[in-house]
Amino acid sequence: QTIAGAISTGTHGTGARLGGLASQVVGVRLVTAQGDVVEASPDERPELFEVARLGLGSVGLLAAVTLHVVPAFHLRAVEEPWSLDAVLERLTGADGLVDANDHFEFYWFPHTRRAFTKRNNRVPDDDLEPLRPVRAWVDDELLSNAVFAATNRLTAAARRLTPQVNAFAARALSARTYTAASYEVFTSPRRVRFREMEYAIPRDAVSPALAEIERWLASTGELVPFPVEVRFAAPDDVWLSTGYQRESAYVAVHQYIGLPYVRYLRAVERIMAGFDGRPHWGKLHWLDADRLAQLYPRFADVQRVRATADPTGVFTNDYVDRVLGPVR
Ligand SMILES: Cc1cc2nc3c(=O)[nH]c(=O)nc-3n(C[C@H](O)[C@H](O)[C@H](O)COP(=O)(O)OP(=O)(O)OC[C@H]3O[C@@H](n4cnc5c(N)ncnc54)[C@H](O)[C@@H]3O)c2cc1C
């Protein structure tokens, strides 16, 4: 992954007071369709800047990006298994999990009422309490990768065991608290391959959206061994940001690489449509430009800027044509 690819697809993390990566871009250097090298920022070619910082590379090639950054920092990570009901009850409000933590996310294990929560908060640099290497290896390599790979292979071979395996997995990850550099807390090895779709919905819609997914799974008998990940982000003003002018929750659904995924992901997509969900630009989804135009108030402006910047479609491809419309 590259910085340019990450910002061009609207990549985000989790944190109610934090926007996605594209919202941290303060300037770009772009190679245009005509071969010129131009600078764009909020003060210089501001409309081009909007689509250059999040636009799937549709208005030019990012040669350099200036990002707003902060000094390196440490986080206290508190990871705990909770009941899903407890998470949803304490999610919102001034002292709720989302607002009271710098970074909060949770994973819901389908076919169970169990969740795994992660709360990460900034601490002074001298307040260190690192994880013992053996514990880190057991959690991050053995349980999250080796055992998770084995349970996915097991459920792929014996689908009906999925609910029991998920219940086991939800309990296997035990509580832990540690302090480390942010880049150590935020990153984790992921060796089990999967397919993923992620939708941004209004923050208040998390509970009803998960309830609808749960109802659909129960009514169809679809079995999903992968947890559903839920994250949060602040509203921003980036024209094509999934968080555009909306306090957002991100609901990501996954299916193990060896299993059929289309029926599940399409069902979740239909559910997300009911909450005006906006799909992640860099993950699976089936929306087209007509539908996306209804979800992004500045969509027509994006098309206008693109038509001027790249009138012959130098930077387009099938996916970009589908989601942003053909160049006109
Ligand atoms: C392991 C993994 C973890 C992930 N975690 C997250 C996550 O936590 N949060 C999240 O939101 N997403 C996440 N994603 C998805 C992520 O947003 C994108 O898949 C990824 O960042 C795209 O970057 P890339 O360098 O692979 O870009 P590519 O797939 O190569 O390109 C993506 C888009 O960017 C454009 N692009 C690439 N380079 C340039 C350039 N120089 N100039 C102009 N346009 C360019 C391409 O044309 C394309 O449209 C994850 C993906 C992976 C594989």
CSV table of C-alpha atoms and ligand atoms in Angstrom, one decimal:
chain,number,residue,atom,x,y,z
A,1,GLN,CA,0.0,0.0,0.0
A,2,THR,CA,1.1,3.5,-0.7
A,3,ILE,CA,0.2,6.9,0.8
A,4,ALA,CA,-1.2,8.0,-2.6
A,5,GLY,CA,-3.4,4.9,-2.9
A,6,ALA,CA,-4.5,5.1,0.7
A,7,ILE,CA,-5.6,8.7,0.4
A,8,SER,CA,-7.1,8.2,-3.1
A,9,THR,CA,-9.5,5.5,-1.8
A,10,GLY,CA,-10.6,7.4,1.4
A,11,THR,CA,-8.7,5.2,3.8
A,12,HIS,CA,-9.6,5.9,7.5
A,13,GLY,CA,-8.9,4.6,10.9
A,14,THR,CA,-11.1,5.0,14.0
A,15,GLY,CA,-11.7,7.9,16.3
A,16,ALA,CA,-14.7,10.2,16.8
A,17,ARG,CA,-12.5,13.3,16.6
A,18,LEU,CA,-10.4,12.2,13.6
A,19,GLY,CA,-11.1,12.4,9.9
A,20,GLY,CA,-9.8,10.0,7.3
A,21,LEU,CA,-6.3,10.3,5.7
A,22,ALA,CA,-7.5,12.5,2.8
A,23,SER,CA,-8.7,15.1,5.3
A,24,GLN,CA,-5.1,15.4,6.5
A,25,VAL,CA,-3.7,16.4,3.1
A,26,VAL,CA,-2.8,20.0,2.8
A,27,GLY,CA,-1.3,20.1,-0.6
A,28,VAL,CA,-0.4,17.8,-3.6
A,29,ARG,CA,1.8,17.9,-6.6
A,30,LEU,CA,0.0,16.4,-9.6
A,31,VAL,CA,1.1,15.2,-13.0
A,32,THR,CA,-1.9,16.1,-15.2
A,33,ALA,CA,-3.4,14.3,-18.3
A,34,GLN,CA,-1.5,16.8,-20.4
A,35,GLY,CA,1.8,15.9,-18.8
A,36,ASP,CA,2.1,19.1,-16.8
A,37,VAL,CA,3.3,19.2,-13.2
A,38,VAL,CA,1.0,21.4,-11.0
A,39,GLU,CA,0.6,22.1,-7.4
A,40,ALA,CA,-2.9,22.1,-5.8
A,41,SER,CA,-4.0,23.1,-2.3
A,42,PRO,CA,-7.0,24.8,-0.6
A,43,ASP,CA,-5.4,28.1,-1.9
A,44,GLU,CA,-4.2,27.0,-5.3
A,45,ARG,CA,-6.5,25.3,-7.7
A,46,PRO,CA,-8.8,24.4,-4.8
A,47,GLU,CA,-11.4,22.4,-6.9
A,48,LEU,CA,-8.7,20.3,-8.5
A,49,PHE,CA,-7.3,19.8,-5.0
A,50,GLU,CA,-10.6,18.3,-3.8
A,51,VAL,CA,-10.6,15.6,-6.4
A,52,ALA,CA,-6.9,15.1,-6.4
A,53,ARG,CA,-6.8,14.3,-2.7
A,54,LEU,CA,-9.6,11.7,-2.9
A,55,GLY,CA,-10.6,10.7,-6.4
A,56,LEU,CA,-9.2,7.3,-7.3
A,57,GLY,CA,-6.4,9.1,-9.3
A,58,SER,CA,-9.1,10.3,-11.8
A,59,VAL,CA,-7.6,13.8,-12.2
A,60,GLY,CA,-3.9,13.1,-12.3
A,61,LEU,CA,-1.0,11.2,-10.8
A,62,LEU,CA,0.0,12.2,-7.3
A,63,ALA,CA,3.8,12.8,-7.4
A,64,ALA,CA,4.0,14.4,-3.9
A,65,VAL,CA,1.6,14.8,-1.0
A,66,THR,CA,2.0,17.2,1.9
A,67,LEU,CA,0.3,15.8,5.0
A,68,HIS,CA,-0.7,17.4,8.3
A,69,VAL,CA,1.2,15.3,10.9
A,70,VAL,CA,1.7,15.3,14.7
A,71,PRO,CA,4.8,14.3,16.8
A,72,ALA,CA,5.1,10.6,17.4
A,73,PHE,CA,3.0,9.5,20.4
A,74,HIS,CA,2.2,6.5,22.6
A,75,LEU,CA,-1.1,4.8,23.2
A,76,ARG,CA,-2.5,2.8,26.1
A,77,ALA,CA,-4.4,-0.1,24.5
A,78,VAL,CA,-7.2,-1.7,26.4
A,79,GLU,CA,-8.7,-4.7,24.6
A,80,GLU,CA,-11.5,-6.6,26.2
A,81,PRO,CA,-14.2,-9.1,25.2
A,82,TRP,CA,-17.7,-7.6,26.0
A,83,SER,CA,-21.2,-8.6,25.3
A,84,LEU,CA,-22.6,-7.0,22.1
A,85,ASP,CA,-25.5,-5.6,24.1
A,86,ALA,CA,-23.1,-3.9,26.6
A,87,VAL,CA,-21.2,-2.3,23.7
A,88,LEU,CA,-24.3,-1.0,22.0
A,89,GLU,CA,-25.8,0.4,25.2
A,90,ARG,CA,-22.6,2.3,26.0
A,91,LEU,CA,-21.7,3.4,22.5
A,92,THR,CA,-22.9,7.0,22.2
A,93,GLY,CA,-23.4,9.9,24.5
A,94,ALA,CA,-20.7,12.3,26.0
A,95,ASP,CA,-19.1,9.5,28.1
A,96,GLY,CA,-19.9,6.8,25.6
A,97,LEU,CA,-17.3,4.5,24.2
A,98,VAL,CA,-17.0,6.5,20.9
A,99,ASP,CA,-16.6,10.0,22.3
A,100,ALA,CA,-14.7,9.1,25.5
A,101,ASN,CA,-11.8,7.4,23.7
A,102,ASP,CA,-9.3,8.7,21.2
A,103,HIS,CA,-9.8,5.5,19.2
A,104,PHE,CA,-12.6,3.0,19.7
A,105,GLU,CA,-13.5,0.0,17.6
A,106,PHE,CA,-15.2,-3.3,18.1
A,107,TYR,CA,-15.6,-6.6,16.4
A,108,TRP,CA,-18.9,-8.4,16.5
A,109,PHE,CA,-18.8,-12.2,16.1
A,110,PRO,CA,-21.8,-13.2,13.9
A,111,HIS,CA,-24.1,-15.9,15.3
A,112,THR,CA,-23.2,-14.8,18.8
A,113,ARG,CA,-23.9,-11.8,21.1
A,114,ARG,CA,-20.2,-11.4,21.8
A,115,ALA,CA,-17.9,-8.6,20.8
A,116,PHE,CA,-14.2,-7.7,21.2
A,117,THR,CA,-13.5,-4.1,22.0
A,118,LYS,CA,-10.4,-2.0,21.5
A,119,ARG,CA,-9.9,1.4,23.2
A,120,ASN,CA,-6.7,3.3,22.4
A,121,ASN,CA,-5.9,6.5,24.2
A,122,ARG,CA,-2.9,8.8,24.1
A,123,VAL,CA,-0.5,8.7,27.2
A,124,PRO,CA,2.7,10.6,28.1
A,125,ASP,CA,5.8,9.1,26.5
A,126,ASP,CA,7.2,8.1,29.9
A,127,ASP,CA,4.1,6.1,30.9
A,128,LEU,CA,5.1,2.8,29.3
A,129,GLU,CA,3.8,-0.6,30.1
A,130,PRO,CA,4.8,-2.8,27.1
A,131,LEU,CA,3.3,-6.2,26.3
A,132,ARG,CA,5.5,-9.1,27.2
A,133,PRO,CA,6.8,-10.6,23.9
A,134,VAL,CA,5.3,-14.1,24.7
A,135,ARG,CA,1.8,-12.6,25.3
A,136,ALA,CA,2.1,-10.5,22.1
A,137,TRP,CA,3.1,-13.6,20.1
A,138,VAL,CA,0.2,-15.7,21.6
A,139,ASP,CA,-2.4,-13.0,20.8
A,140,ASP,CA,-1.2,-11.5,17.6
A,141,GLU,CA,0.4,-14.5,15.8
A,142,LEU,CA,-1.0,-17.6,17.4
A,143,LEU,CA,-4.6,-16.7,18.1
A,144,SER,CA,-5.2,-13.9,15.5
A,145,ASN,CA,-3.5,-15.7,12.7
A,146,ALA,CA,-2.6,-19.4,13.2
A,147,VAL,CA,-5.7,-20.4,15.2
A,148,PHE,CA,-7.9,-18.1,13.2
A,149,ALA,CA,-6.7,-19.7,10.0
A,150,ALA,CA,-7.4,-23.1,11.4
A,151,THR,CA,-10.9,-22.2,12.6
A,152,ASN,CA,-11.7,-20.7,9.2
A,153,ARG,CA,-10.5,-23.8,7.4
A,154,LEU,CA,-12.6,-25.9,9.8
A,155,THR,CA,-15.7,-23.8,9.2
A,156,ALA,CA,-15.1,-23.9,5.5
A,157,ALA,CA,-15.1,-27.7,5.7
A,158,ALA,CA,-17.9,-28.0,8.2
A,159,ARG,CA,-20.1,-24.9,7.7
A,160,ARG,CA,-22.7,-25.8,10.4
A,161,LEU,CA,-20.0,-25.5,13.1
A,162,THR,CA,-19.6,-21.8,12.4
A,163,PRO,CA,-21.7,-20.5,15.4
A,164,GLN,CA,-19.9,-22.7,17.9
A,165,VAL,CA,-16.5,-21.8,16.4
A,166,ASN,CA,-17.3,-18.1,16.5
A,167,ALA,CA,-18.4,-18.4,20.2
A,168,PHE,CA,-15.1,-20.1,20.9
A,169,ALA,CA,-13.1,-17.4,19.0
A,170,ALA,CA,-14.9,-14.6,20.8
A,171,ARG,CA,-13.7,-16.0,24.1
A,172,ALA,CA,-10.2,-17.1,23.0
A,173,LEU,CA,-9.0,-13.5,22.8
A,174,SER,CA,-8.7,-12.4,26.4
A,175,ALA,CA,-8.4,-9.0,27.9
A,176,ARG,CA,-5.1,-7.2,27.8
A,177,THR,CA,-3.8,-3.7,28.6
A,178,TYR,CA,-0.5,-2.4,27.4
A,179,THR,CA,1.3,0.8,26.2
A,180,ALA,CA,3.3,1.2,23.1
A,181,ALA,CA,4.2,3.5,20.2
A,182,SER,CA,1.1,4.3,18.1
A,183,TYR,CA,2.5,2.5,15.0
A,184,GLU,CA,2.8,-0.7,17.1
A,185,VAL,CA,-0.7,-0.5,18.5
A,186,PHE,CA,-2.4,0.4,15.2
A,187,THR,CA,-0.8,-2.3,13.1
A,188,SER,CA,-1.3,-6.0,13.3
A,189,PRO,CA,-0.2,-8.9,11.1
A,190,ARG,CA,-3.1,-10.3,9.0
A,191,ARG,CA,-2.2,-13.6,7.4
A,192,VAL,CA,-5.7,-15.0,6.9
A,193,ARG,CA,-7.0,-13.9,3.5
A,194,PHE,CA,-10.6,-12.6,3.1
A,195,ARG,CA,-12.9,-10.6,1.0
A,196,GLU,CA,-14.2,-7.3,2.4
A,197,MET,CA,-16.9,-4.7,1.9
A,198,GLU,CA,-17.1,-1.6,4.2
A,199,TYR,CA,-19.9,1.0,4.4
A,200,ALA,CA,-20.0,4.3,6.2
A,201,ILE,CA,-23.3,5.1,7.8
A,202,PRO,CA,-24.5,7.7,10.2
A,203,ARG,CA,-23.1,7.0,13.7
A,204,ASP,CA,-26.6,6.5,15.2
A,205,ALA,CA,-27.4,3.8,12.7
A,206,VAL,CA,-24.9,1.2,14.1
A,207,SER,CA,-27.4,-0.6,16.4
A,208,PRO,CA,-30.2,-0.9,13.8
A,209,ALA,CA,-27.8,-1.8,11.1
A,210,LEU,CA,-26.2,-4.7,13.0
A,211,ALA,CA,-29.7,-5.9,14.1
A,212,GLU,CA,-30.7,-6.1,10.4
A,213,ILE,CA,-27.6,-8.0,9.5
A,214,GLU,CA,-28.2,-10.4,12.4
A,215,ARG,CA,-31.8,-10.9,11.3
A,216,TRP,CA,-30.7,-11.5,7.7
A,217,LEU,CA,-28.1,-14.1,8.8
A,218,ALA,CA,-30.7,-15.9,11.0
A,219,SER,CA,-33.4,-15.9,8.4
A,220,THR,CA,-31.2,-17.2,5.5
A,221,GLY,CA,-28.9,-19.5,7.4
A,222,GLU,CA,-25.9,-17.8,5.9
A,223,LEU,CA,-22.8,-18.7,8.0
A,224,VAL,CA,-20.0,-16.2,8.5
A,225,PRO,CA,-16.9,-17.1,10.4
A,226,PHE,CA,-15.3,-13.6,10.1
A,227,PRO,CA,-16.1,-10.9,12.7
A,228,VAL,CA,-17.9,-7.7,11.6
A,229,GLU,CA,-15.6,-4.7,12.4
A,230,VAL,CA,-17.1,-1.3,13.5
A,231,ARG,CA,-15.1,1.9,13.5
A,232,PHE,CA,-15.9,5.6,13.8
A,233,ALA,CA,-14.7,8.9,12.3
A,234,ALA,CA,-15.3,12.6,12.4
A,235,PRO,CA,-17.1,14.5,9.7
A,236,ASP,CA,-14.9,16.1,7.1
A,237,ASP,CA,-15.3,18.3,4.0
A,238,VAL,CA,-13.5,16.2,1.3
A,239,TRP,CA,-16.0,16.0,-1.6
A,240,LEU,CA,-15.8,12.3,-2.1
A,241,SER,CA,-15.0,11.3,1.5
A,242,THR,CA,-17.3,8.6,3.0
A,243,GLY,CA,-17.3,10.9,6.0
A,244,TYR,CA,-18.4,14.0,4.1
A,245,GLN,CA,-20.3,16.2,6.5
A,246,ARG,CA,-21.5,13.3,8.6
A,247,GLU,CA,-20.4,11.7,11.9
A,248,SER,CA,-19.8,8.2,10.6
A,249,ALA,CA,-19.6,4.7,11.7
A,250,TYR,CA,-17.8,2.2,9.4
A,251,VAL,CA,-19.3,-1.3,9.3
A,252,ALA,CA,-16.9,-3.8,7.6
A,253,VAL,CA,-18.1,-7.3,6.7
A,254,HIS,CA,-15.7,-10.0,5.6
A,255,GLN,CA,-15.8,-13.5,4.3
A,256,TYR,CA,-13.1,-16.1,4.4
A,257,ILE,CA,-11.3,-16.3,1.0
A,258,GLY,CA,-12.5,-19.9,0.3
A,259,LEU,CA,-16.2,-19.2,0.9
A,260,PRO,CA,-18.9,-17.8,-1.3
A,261,TYR,CA,-19.3,-14.1,-0.4
A,262,VAL,CA,-21.6,-12.4,-3.0
A,263,ARG,CA,-24.9,-13.2,-1.3
A,264,TYR,CA,-23.8,-12.0,2.1
A,265,LEU,CA,-22.1,-8.8,0.9
A,266,ARG,CA,-25.0,-7.9,-1.4
A,267,ALA,CA,-27.5,-8.4,1.4
A,268,VAL,CA,-25.4,-6.2,3.7
A,269,GLU,CA,-25.2,-3.6,0.8
A,270,ARG,CA,-29.0,-3.6,0.6
A,271,ILE,CA,-29.2,-3.1,4.4
A,272,MET,CA,-26.7,-0.2,4.2
A,273,ALA,CA,-28.7,1.4,1.5
A,274,GLY,CA,-31.4,1.9,4.0
A,275,PHE,CA,-29.0,4.1,6.1
A,276,ASP,CA,-27.7,6.1,3.1
A,277,GLY,CA,-24.5,4.0,3.4
A,278,ARG,CA,-21.4,5.1,1.4
A,279,PRO,CA,-19.1,2.3,0.3
A,280,HIS,CA,-15.3,2.4,0.8
A,281,TRP,CA,-13.8,3.3,-2.6
A,282,GLY,CA,-11.1,0.7,-2.3
A,283,LYS,CA,-13.2,-2.3,-1.2
A,284,LEU,CA,-15.8,-4.5,-2.8
A,285,HIS,CA,-19.2,-3.0,-3.6
A,286,TRP,CA,-21.7,-2.8,-6.4
A,287,LEU,CA,-22.8,0.8,-6.5
A,288,ASP,CA,-22.6,2.9,-9.7
A,289,ALA,CA,-22.3,6.6,-10.4
A,290,ASP,CA,-26.1,7.2,-10.5
A,291,ARG,CA,-26.5,5.9,-6.9
A,292,LEU,CA,-23.3,7.5,-5.6
A,293,ALA,CA,-24.5,10.8,-7.0
A,294,GLN,CA,-27.4,10.6,-4.5
A,295,LEU,CA,-25.0,10.0,-1.6
A,296,TYR,CA,-22.4,12.7,-2.3
A,297,PRO,CA,-23.8,16.3,-2.5
A,298,ARG,CA,-20.7,17.5,-4.5
A,299,PHE,CA,-20.7,14.6,-7.0
A,300,ALA,CA,-21.7,16.9,-9.9
A,301,ASP,CA,-18.7,19.1,-9.0
A,302,VAL,CA,-16.4,16.2,-9.0
A,303,GLN,CA,-17.6,15.2,-12.5
A,304,ARG,CA,-17.2,18.8,-13.8
A,305,VAL,CA,-13.6,19.0,-12.4
A,306,ARG,CA,-12.7,15.6,-13.8
A,307,ALA,CA,-14.1,16.5,-17.3
A,308,THR,CA,-11.9,19.6,-17.4
A,309,ALA,CA,-8.8,17.9,-15.9
A,310,ASP,CA,-9.0,14.7,-18.0
A,311,PRO,CA,-11.3,15.2,-21.0
A,312,THR,CA,-10.0,12.2,-23.0
A,313,GLY,CA,-10.0,9.8,-20.1
A,314,VAL,CA,-6.2,9.2,-19.7
A,315,PHE,CA,-6.7,8.2,-16.1
A,316,THR,CA,-9.9,6.2,-16.3
A,317,ASN,CA,-10.6,2.5,-16.2
A,318,ASP,CA,-13.7,0.3,-15.9
A,319,TYR,CA,-14.0,0.8,-12.1
A,320,VAL,CA,-13.5,4.6,-12.3
A,321,ASP,CA,-16.0,4.8,-15.1
A,322,ARG,CA,-18.5,2.8,-13.1
A,323,VAL,CA,-18.3,4.8,-9.9
A,324,LEU,CA,-17.6,8.3,-11.2
A,325,GLY,CA,-19.4,8.0,-14.6
A,326,PRO,CA,-17.9,8.1,-18.0
A,327,VAL,CA,-15.8,11.2,-18.8
A,328,ARG,CA,-17.9,13.7,-20.7
B,1,LIG,C1,-4.0,-5.0,4.5
B,1,LIG,C2,-4.9,-3.9,4.2
B,1,LIG,C3,-5.4,-3.1,5.3
B,1,LIG,C4,-6.3,-2.1,5.1
B,1,LIG,N1,-6.8,-1.4,6.1
B,1,LIG,C5,-7.6,-0.4,5.9
B,1,LIG,C6,-8.0,0.5,6.9
B,1,LIG,O1,-7.7,0.3,8.1
B,1,LIG,N2,-8.9,1.5,6.7
B,1,LIG,C7,-9.3,1.7,5.4
B,1,LIG,O2,-10.0,2.7,5.2
B,1,LIG,N3,-8.9,1.0,4.4
B,1,LIG,C8,-8.0,0.0,4.6
B,1,LIG,N4,-7.6,-0.8,3.5
B,1,LIG,C9,-8.0,-0.5,2.2
B,1,LIG,C10,-7.1,0.6,1.6
B,1,LIG,O3,-7.8,1.8,1.7
B,1,LIG,C11,-6.7,0.5,0.2
B,1,LIG,O4,-6.8,-0.9,-0.2
B,1,LIG,C12,-5.3,0.8,-0.1
B,1,LIG,O5,-4.8,1.8,0.8
B,1,LIG,C13,-5.1,1.3,-1.4
B,1,LIG,O6,-3.7,1.6,-1.5
B,1,LIG,P1,-2.8,1.0,-2.7
B,1,LIG,O7,-1.4,1.7,-2.6
B,1,LIG,O8,-2.8,-0.4,-2.6
B,1,LIG,O9,-3.5,1.6,-3.9
B,1,LIG,P2,-3.9,0.9,-5.3
B,1,LIG,O10,-4.9,-0.2,-5.0
B,1,LIG,O11,-2.7,0.7,-6.1
B,1,LIG,O12,-4.8,2.1,-5.8
B,1,LIG,C14,-6.0,2.6,-5.2
B,1,LIG,C15,-6.5,3.8,-6.0
B,1,LIG,O13,-5.6,4.9,-5.8
B,1,LIG,C16,-5.1,5.3,-7.0
B,1,LIG,N5,-3.7,5.7,-6.9
B,1,LIG,C17,-2.7,4.9,-6.5
B,1,LIG,N6,-1.5,5.6,-6.6
B,1,LIG,C18,-1.8,6.8,-7.1
B,1,LIG,C19,-1.0,8.0,-7.4
B,1,LIG,N7,0.3,8.0,-7.2
B,1,LIG,N8,-1.7,9.0,-7.9
B,1,LIG,C20,-3.0,9.0,-8.1
B,1,LIG,N9,-3.8,8.0,-7.8
B,1,LIG,C21,-3.2,6.9,-7.3
B,1,LIG,C22,-5.3,4.2,-8.0
B,1,LIG,O14,-5.5,4.7,-9.3
B,1,LIG,C23,-6.6,3.5,-7.5
B,1,LIG,O15,-7.7,4.2,-8.0
B,1,LIG,C24,-6.7,-1.8,3.7
B,1,LIG,C25,-6.2,-2.6,2.7
B,1,LIG,C26,-5.4,-3.6,2.9
B,1,LIG,C27,-4.8,-4.4,1.8
